[in-house]
Short mmCIF file of C-alpha atoms in Angstrom, two decimals:
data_model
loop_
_atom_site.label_atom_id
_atom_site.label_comp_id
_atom_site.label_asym_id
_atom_site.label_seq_id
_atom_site.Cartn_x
_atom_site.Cartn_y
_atom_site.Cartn_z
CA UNK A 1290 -23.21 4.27 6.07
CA UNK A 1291 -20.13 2.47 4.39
CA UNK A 1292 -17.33 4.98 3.76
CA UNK A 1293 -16.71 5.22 -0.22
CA UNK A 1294 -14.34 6.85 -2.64
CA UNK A 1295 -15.39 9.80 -4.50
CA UNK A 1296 -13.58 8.71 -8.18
CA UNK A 1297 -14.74 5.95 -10.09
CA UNK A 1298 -13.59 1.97 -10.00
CA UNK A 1299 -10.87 0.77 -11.76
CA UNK A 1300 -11.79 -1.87 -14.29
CA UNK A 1301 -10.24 -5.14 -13.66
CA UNK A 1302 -8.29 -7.02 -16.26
CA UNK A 1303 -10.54 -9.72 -17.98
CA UNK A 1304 -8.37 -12.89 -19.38
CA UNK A 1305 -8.38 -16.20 -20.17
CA UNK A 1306 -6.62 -17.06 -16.76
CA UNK A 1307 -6.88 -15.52 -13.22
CA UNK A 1308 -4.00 -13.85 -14.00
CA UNK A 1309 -1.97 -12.22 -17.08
CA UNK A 1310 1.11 -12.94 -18.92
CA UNK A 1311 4.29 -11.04 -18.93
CA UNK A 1312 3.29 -10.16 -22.62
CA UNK A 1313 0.09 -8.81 -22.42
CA UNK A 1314 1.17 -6.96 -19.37
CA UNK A 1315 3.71 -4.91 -21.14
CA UNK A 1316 1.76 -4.84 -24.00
CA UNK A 1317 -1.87 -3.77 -23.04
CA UNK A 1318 -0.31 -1.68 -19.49
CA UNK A 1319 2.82 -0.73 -19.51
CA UNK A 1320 3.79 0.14 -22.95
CA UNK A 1321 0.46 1.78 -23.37
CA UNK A 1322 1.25 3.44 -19.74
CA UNK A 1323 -2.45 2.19 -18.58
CA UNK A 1324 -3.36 1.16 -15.36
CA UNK A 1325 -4.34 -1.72 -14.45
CA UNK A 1326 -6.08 -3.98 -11.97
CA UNK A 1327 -5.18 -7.62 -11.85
CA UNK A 1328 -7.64 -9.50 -9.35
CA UNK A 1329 -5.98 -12.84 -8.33
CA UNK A 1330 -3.08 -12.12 -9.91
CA UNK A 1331 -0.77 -14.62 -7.51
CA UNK A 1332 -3.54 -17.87 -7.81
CA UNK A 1333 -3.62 -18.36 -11.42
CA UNK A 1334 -0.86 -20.18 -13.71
CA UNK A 1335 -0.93 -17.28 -15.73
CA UNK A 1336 1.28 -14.91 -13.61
CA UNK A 1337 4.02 -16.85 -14.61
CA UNK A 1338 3.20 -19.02 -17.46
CA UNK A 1339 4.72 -17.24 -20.51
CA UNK A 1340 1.70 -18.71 -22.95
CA UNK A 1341 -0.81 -17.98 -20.80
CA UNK A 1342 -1.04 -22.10 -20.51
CA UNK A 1343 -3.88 -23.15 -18.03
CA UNK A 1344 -7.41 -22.57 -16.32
CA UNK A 1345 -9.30 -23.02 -13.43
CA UNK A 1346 -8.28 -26.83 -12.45
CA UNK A 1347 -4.48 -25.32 -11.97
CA UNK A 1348 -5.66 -22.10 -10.20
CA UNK A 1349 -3.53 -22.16 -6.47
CA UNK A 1350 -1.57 -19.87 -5.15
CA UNK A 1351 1.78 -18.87 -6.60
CA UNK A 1352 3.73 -17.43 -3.66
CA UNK A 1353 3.60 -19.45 -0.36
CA UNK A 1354 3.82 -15.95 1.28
CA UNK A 1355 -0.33 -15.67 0.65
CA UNK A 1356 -0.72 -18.69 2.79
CA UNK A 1357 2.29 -18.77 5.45
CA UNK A 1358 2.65 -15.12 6.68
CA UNK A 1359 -0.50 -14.42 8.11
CA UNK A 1360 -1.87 -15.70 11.33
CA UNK A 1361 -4.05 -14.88 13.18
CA UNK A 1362 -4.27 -15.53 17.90
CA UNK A 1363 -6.46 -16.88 19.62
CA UNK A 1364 -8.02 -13.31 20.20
CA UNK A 1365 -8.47 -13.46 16.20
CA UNK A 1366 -5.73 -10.71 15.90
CA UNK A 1367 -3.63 -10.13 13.01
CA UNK A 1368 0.19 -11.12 14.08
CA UNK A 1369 1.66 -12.00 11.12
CA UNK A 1370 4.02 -14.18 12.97
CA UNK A 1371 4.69 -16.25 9.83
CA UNK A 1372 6.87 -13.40 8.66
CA UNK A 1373 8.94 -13.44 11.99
CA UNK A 1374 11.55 -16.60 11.27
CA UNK A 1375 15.29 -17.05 12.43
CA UNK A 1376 16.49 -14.90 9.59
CA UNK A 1377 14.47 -11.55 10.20
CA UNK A 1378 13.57 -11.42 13.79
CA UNK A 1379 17.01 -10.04 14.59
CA UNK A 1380 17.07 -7.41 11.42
CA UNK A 1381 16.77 -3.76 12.19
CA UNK A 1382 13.95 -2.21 10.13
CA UNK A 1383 12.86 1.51 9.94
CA UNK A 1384 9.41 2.37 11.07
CA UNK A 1385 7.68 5.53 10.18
CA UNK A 1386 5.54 7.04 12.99
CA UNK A 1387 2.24 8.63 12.47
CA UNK A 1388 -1.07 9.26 13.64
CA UNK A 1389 -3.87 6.93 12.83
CA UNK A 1390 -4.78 7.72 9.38
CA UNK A 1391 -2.40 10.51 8.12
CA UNK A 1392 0.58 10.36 6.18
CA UNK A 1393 4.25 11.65 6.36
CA UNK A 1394 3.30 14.82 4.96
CA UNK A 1395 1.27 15.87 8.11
CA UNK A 1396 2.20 19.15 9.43
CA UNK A 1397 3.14 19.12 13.27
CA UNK A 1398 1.04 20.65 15.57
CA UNK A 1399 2.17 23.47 17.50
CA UNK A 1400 3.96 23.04 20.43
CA UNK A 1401 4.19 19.32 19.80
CA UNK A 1402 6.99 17.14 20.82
CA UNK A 1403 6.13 13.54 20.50
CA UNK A 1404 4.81 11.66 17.01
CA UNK A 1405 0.97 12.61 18.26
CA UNK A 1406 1.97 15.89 16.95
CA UNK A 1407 3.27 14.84 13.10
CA UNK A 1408 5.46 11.91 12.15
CA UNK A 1409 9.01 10.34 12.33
CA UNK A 1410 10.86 7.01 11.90
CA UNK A 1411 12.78 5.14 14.60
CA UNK A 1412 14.91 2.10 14.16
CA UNK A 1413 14.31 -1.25 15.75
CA UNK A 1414 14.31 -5.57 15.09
CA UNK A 1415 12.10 -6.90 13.28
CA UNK A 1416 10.56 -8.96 15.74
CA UNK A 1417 9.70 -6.39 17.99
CA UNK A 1418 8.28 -4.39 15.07
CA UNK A 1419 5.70 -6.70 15.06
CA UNK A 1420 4.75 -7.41 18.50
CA UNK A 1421 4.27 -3.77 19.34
CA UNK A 1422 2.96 -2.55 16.20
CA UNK A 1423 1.30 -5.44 14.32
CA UNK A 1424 0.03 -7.76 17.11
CA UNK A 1425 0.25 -5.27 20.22
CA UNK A 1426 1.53 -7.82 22.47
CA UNK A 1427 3.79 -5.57 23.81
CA UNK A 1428 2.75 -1.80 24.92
CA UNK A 1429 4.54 0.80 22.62
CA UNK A 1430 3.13 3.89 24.12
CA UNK A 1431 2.00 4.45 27.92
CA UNK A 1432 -0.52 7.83 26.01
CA UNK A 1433 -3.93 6.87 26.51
CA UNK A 1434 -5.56 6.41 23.52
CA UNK A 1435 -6.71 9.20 21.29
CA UNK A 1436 -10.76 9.55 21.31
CA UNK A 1437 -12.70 8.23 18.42
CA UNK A 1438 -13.36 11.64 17.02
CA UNK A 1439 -9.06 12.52 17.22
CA UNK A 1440 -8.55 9.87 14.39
CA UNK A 1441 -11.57 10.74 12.15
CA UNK A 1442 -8.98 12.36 9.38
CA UNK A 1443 -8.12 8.67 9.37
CA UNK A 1444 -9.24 5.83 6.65
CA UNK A 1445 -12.14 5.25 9.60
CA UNK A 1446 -11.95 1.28 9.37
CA UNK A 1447 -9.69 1.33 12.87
CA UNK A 1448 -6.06 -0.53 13.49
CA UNK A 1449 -7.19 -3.89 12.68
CA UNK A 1450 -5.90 -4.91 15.97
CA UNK A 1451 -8.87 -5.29 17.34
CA UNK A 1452 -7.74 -3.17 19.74
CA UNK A 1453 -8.96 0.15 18.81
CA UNK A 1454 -6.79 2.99 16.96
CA UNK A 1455 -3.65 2.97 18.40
CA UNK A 1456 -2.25 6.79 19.66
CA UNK A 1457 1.32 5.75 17.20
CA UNK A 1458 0.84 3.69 14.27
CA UNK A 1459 4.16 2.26 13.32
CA UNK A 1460 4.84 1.18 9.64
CA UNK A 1461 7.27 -0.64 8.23
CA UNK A 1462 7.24 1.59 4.25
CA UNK A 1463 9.60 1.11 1.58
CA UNK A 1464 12.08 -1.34 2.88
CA UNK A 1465 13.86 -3.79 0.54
CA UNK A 1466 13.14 -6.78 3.59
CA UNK A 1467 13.10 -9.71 1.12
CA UNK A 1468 16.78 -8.46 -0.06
CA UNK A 1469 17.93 -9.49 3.39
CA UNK A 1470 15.69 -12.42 4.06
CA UNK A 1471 16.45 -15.57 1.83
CA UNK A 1472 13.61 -17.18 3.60
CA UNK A 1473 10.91 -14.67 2.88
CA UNK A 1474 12.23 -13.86 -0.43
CA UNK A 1475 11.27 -18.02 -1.58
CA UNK A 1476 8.17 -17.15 -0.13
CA UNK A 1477 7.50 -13.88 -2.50
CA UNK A 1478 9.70 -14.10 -5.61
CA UNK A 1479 10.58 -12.48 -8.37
CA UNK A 1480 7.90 -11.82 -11.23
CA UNK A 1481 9.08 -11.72 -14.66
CA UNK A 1482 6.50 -9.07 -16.00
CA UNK A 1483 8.85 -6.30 -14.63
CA UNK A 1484 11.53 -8.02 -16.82
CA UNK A 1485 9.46 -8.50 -19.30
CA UNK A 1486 9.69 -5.24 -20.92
CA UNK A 1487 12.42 -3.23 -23.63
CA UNK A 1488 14.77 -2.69 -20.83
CA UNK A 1489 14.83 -5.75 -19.40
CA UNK A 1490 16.80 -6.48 -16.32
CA UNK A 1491 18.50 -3.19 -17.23
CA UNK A 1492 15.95 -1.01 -15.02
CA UNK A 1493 14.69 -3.15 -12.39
CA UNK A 1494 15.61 -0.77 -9.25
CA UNK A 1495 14.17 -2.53 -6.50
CA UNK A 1496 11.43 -4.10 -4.51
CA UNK A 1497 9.33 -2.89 -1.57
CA UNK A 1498 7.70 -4.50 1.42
CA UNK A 1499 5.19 -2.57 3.44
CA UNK A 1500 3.93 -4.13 6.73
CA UNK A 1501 1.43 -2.00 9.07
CA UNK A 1502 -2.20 -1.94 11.24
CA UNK A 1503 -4.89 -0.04 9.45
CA UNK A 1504 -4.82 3.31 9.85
CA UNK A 1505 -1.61 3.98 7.64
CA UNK A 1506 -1.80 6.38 4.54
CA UNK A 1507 0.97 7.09 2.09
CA UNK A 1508 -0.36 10.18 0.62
CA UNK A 1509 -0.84 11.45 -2.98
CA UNK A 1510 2.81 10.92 -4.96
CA UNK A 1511 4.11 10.11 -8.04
CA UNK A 1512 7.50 8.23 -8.87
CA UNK A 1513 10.00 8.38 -11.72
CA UNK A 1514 9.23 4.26 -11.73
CA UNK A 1515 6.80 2.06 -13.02
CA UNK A 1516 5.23 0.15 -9.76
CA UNK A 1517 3.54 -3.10 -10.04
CA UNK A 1518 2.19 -3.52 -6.26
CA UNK A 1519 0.40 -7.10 -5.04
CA UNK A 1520 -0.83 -7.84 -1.97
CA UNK A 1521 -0.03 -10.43 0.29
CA UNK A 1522 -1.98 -10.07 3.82
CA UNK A 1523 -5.08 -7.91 4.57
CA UNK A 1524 -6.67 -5.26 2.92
CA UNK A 1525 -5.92 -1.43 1.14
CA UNK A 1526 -7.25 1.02 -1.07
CA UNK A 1527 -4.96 2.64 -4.01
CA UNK A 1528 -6.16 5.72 -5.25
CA UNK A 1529 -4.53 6.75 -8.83
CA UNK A 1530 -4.77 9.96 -10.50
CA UNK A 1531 -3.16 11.08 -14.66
CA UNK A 1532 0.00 13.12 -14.44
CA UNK A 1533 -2.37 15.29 -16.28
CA UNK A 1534 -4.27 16.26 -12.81
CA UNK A 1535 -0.99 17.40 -11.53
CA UNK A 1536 -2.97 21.11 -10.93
CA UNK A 1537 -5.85 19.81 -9.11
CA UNK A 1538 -3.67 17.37 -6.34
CA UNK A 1539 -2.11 20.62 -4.14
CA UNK A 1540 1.62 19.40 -4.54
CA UNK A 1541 4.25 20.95 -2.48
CA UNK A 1542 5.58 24.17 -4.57
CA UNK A 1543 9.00 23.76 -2.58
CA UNK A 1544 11.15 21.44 -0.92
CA UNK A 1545 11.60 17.93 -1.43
CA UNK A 1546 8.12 16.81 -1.64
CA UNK A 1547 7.16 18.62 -5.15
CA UNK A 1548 5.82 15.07 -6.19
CA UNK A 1549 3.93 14.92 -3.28
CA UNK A 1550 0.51 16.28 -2.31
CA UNK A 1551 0.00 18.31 0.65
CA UNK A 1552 -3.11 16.70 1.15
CA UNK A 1553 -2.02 14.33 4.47
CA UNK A 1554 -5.23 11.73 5.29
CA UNK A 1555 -7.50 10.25 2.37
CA UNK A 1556 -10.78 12.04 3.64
CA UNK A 1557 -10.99 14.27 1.22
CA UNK A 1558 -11.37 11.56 -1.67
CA UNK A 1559 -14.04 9.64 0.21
CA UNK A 1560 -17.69 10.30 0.52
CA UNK A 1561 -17.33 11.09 4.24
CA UNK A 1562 -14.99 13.88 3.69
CA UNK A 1563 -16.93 15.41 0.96
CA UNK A 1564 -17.16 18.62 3.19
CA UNK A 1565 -13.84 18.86 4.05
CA UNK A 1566 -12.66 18.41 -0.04
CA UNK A 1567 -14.82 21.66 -0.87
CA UNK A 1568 -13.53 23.53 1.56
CA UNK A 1569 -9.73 23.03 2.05
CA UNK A 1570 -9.09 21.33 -1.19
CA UNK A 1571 -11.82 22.85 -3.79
CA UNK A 1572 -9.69 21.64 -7.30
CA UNK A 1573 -9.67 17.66 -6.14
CA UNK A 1574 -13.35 17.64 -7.17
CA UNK A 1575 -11.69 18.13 -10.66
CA UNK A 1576 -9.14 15.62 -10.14
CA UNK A 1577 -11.77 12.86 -8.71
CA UNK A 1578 -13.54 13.59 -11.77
CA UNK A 1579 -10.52 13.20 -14.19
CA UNK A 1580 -11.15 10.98 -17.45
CA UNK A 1581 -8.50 8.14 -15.59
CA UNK A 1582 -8.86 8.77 -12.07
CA UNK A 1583 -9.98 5.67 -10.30
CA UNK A 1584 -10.06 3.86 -7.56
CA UNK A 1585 -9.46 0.23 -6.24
CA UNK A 1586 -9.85 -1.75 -2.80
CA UNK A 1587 -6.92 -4.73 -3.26
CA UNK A 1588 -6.77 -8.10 -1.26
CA UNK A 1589 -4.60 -11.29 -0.90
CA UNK A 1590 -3.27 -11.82 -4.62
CA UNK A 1591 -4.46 -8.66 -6.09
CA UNK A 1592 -2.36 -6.77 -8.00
CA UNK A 1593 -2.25 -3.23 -9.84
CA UNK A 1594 0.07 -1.20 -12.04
CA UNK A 1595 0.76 2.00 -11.76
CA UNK A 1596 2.60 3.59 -14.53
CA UNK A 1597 5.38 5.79 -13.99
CA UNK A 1598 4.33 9.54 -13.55
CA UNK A 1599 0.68 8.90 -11.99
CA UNK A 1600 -0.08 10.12 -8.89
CA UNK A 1601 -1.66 7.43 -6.32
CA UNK A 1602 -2.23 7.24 -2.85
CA UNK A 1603 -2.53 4.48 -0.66
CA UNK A 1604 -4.70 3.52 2.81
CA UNK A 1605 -4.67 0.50 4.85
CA UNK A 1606 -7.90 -0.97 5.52
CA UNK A 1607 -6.44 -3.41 7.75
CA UNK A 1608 -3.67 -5.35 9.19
CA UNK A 1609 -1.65 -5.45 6.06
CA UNK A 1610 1.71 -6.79 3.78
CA UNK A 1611 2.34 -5.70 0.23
CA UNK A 1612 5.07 -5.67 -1.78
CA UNK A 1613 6.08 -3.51 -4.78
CA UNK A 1614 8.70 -3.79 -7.49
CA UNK A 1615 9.97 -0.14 -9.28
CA UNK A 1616 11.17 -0.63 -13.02
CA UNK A 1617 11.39 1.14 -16.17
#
């Protein structure tokens, strides 16, 4: 049986175009701090065209980074070895690691000394990034494998490798990569809806690239930011709740993480972790069933917007790239 989300869909955007103007973005989503889900955002004139100019003849993509970074070997693995170029094979990246399926929140199990046991980040180029984590054609671990029933708090759609889950996932989260990378930044350049706004350039903060296997889950946050998140390779699900659910989403009552949920895999919100939900987490029934909870599955050239002050969550299906802007 296919694994679903408990909360509803999100409805996509229906335009003239494939895509949506600066305007009516800030008009119909971010002024009116909605939502939104922008299906082939990147292969449609209008994602750039100011007058919404344009139609199906002119549809192609926007950003050469939906047809350049991805490739996949002859064993039909994911390497994304378009993204590894003179410029950012050498560049030291962080890279959070975690168990298949469970996000930075998870607590460390007792007597635990290695990431199998909760999560940390390591330093390390680029280049090698990717060959251990991405295409795994270089061993990262010597563990054997965790057993299929280990990873089940996972997103249960596997690595993506092809390869099984992995015992470490590694994930490249948050990192402002096309800052450093003129070559990857022509590939994936700047939009102008996030300057299309009140403010401006005045609060554009900065922009994201995420690069992991499947198996990686950022768990339920919210951010002081407006996020308008496309994706370039593979495939993820984005859970978003109302700041209004804030009760129902078990945030941390201390520490650093009091936007953050203590809730560490996305089980609970699925169909397959119904059980668990009721039991450890009885008040996200409420929040699944909130007025504007919903739920989207985003590939290649899909966007979505999430306003600032909503909770969201996001899992890797797949081998996957996405970038995200912040901005007020």
């Amino acid at each position: 049986m296919a694994v679903k989300s408990l909360a509803k869909p999100l409805v996509a955007h229906v335009g003239r175009g494939r895509g949506i103007t600066p305007r009516a973005f800030v008009e119909g989503y971010q002024l009116a701090q909605r939502p939104g889900f922008f299906p082939s955002f990147l292969r449609g004139p209008d994602c750039t065209d100011g007058d919404g100019a344009g139609g199906e003849r002119d549809a192609r993509p926007v950003w050469r980074a939906l047809s350049s970074w991805s490739h996949r070997d002859e064993r039909g693995i994911e390497t994304l070895r378009g993204m590894k170029r003179r410029d950012t094979a050498d560049l030291v990246v962080p890279v959070e690691l975690s168990r298949p399926g469970l996000g930075y929140n998870a607590p460390r199990e007792e007597g635990a000394t290695t990431t199998r046991g909760g999560w940390d980040r390591i330093s390390l180029p680029f280049g090698l990034f990717l060959d251990a984590f991405i295409s795994q054609s270089i061993p990262w671990s010597s563990s054997p494998s965790p057993s299929p029933s280990s990873s089940s708090a996972g997103s249960g759609s596997g690595s993506g490798s092809g390869q099984g889950d992995p015992g470490v996932v590694g994930y490249m989260a948050q990192y402002d990569l096309l800052s450093l990378s003129p070559s990857l930044s022509s590939d994936a350049p700047p939009l102008p809806h996030t300057r299309a706004g009140p403010r401006g350039d005045r609060e554009q903060w900065r922009s994201n690239l995420w690069i992991g296997p499947g198996c990686t889950f950022t768990p339920i946050h919210r951010d002081p930011y407006h996020n308008l998140f496309v994706q370039i390779v593979g495939r993820k699900r984005i859970h978003v709740f109302p700041p209004s659910a804030h009760s129902s989403l078990y945030l941390f009552k201390e520490g650093p993480q009091q936007n953050t949920s203590v809730i560490h895999s996305e089980r609970p919100l699925r169909t397959d972790g119904a059980d668990d939900m009721h039991r450890l987490f009885p008040l996200v029934e409420k929040a699944l069933g909130a007025t504007h909870t919903a739920v989207v599955d985003v590939g290649p050239g899909d966007a979505v917007f999430i306003p600032q002050g909503w909770f969201h969550c996001v899992a890797s299906l797949e081998t996957s790239v996405s970038v995200n802007w912040w901005f007020r």
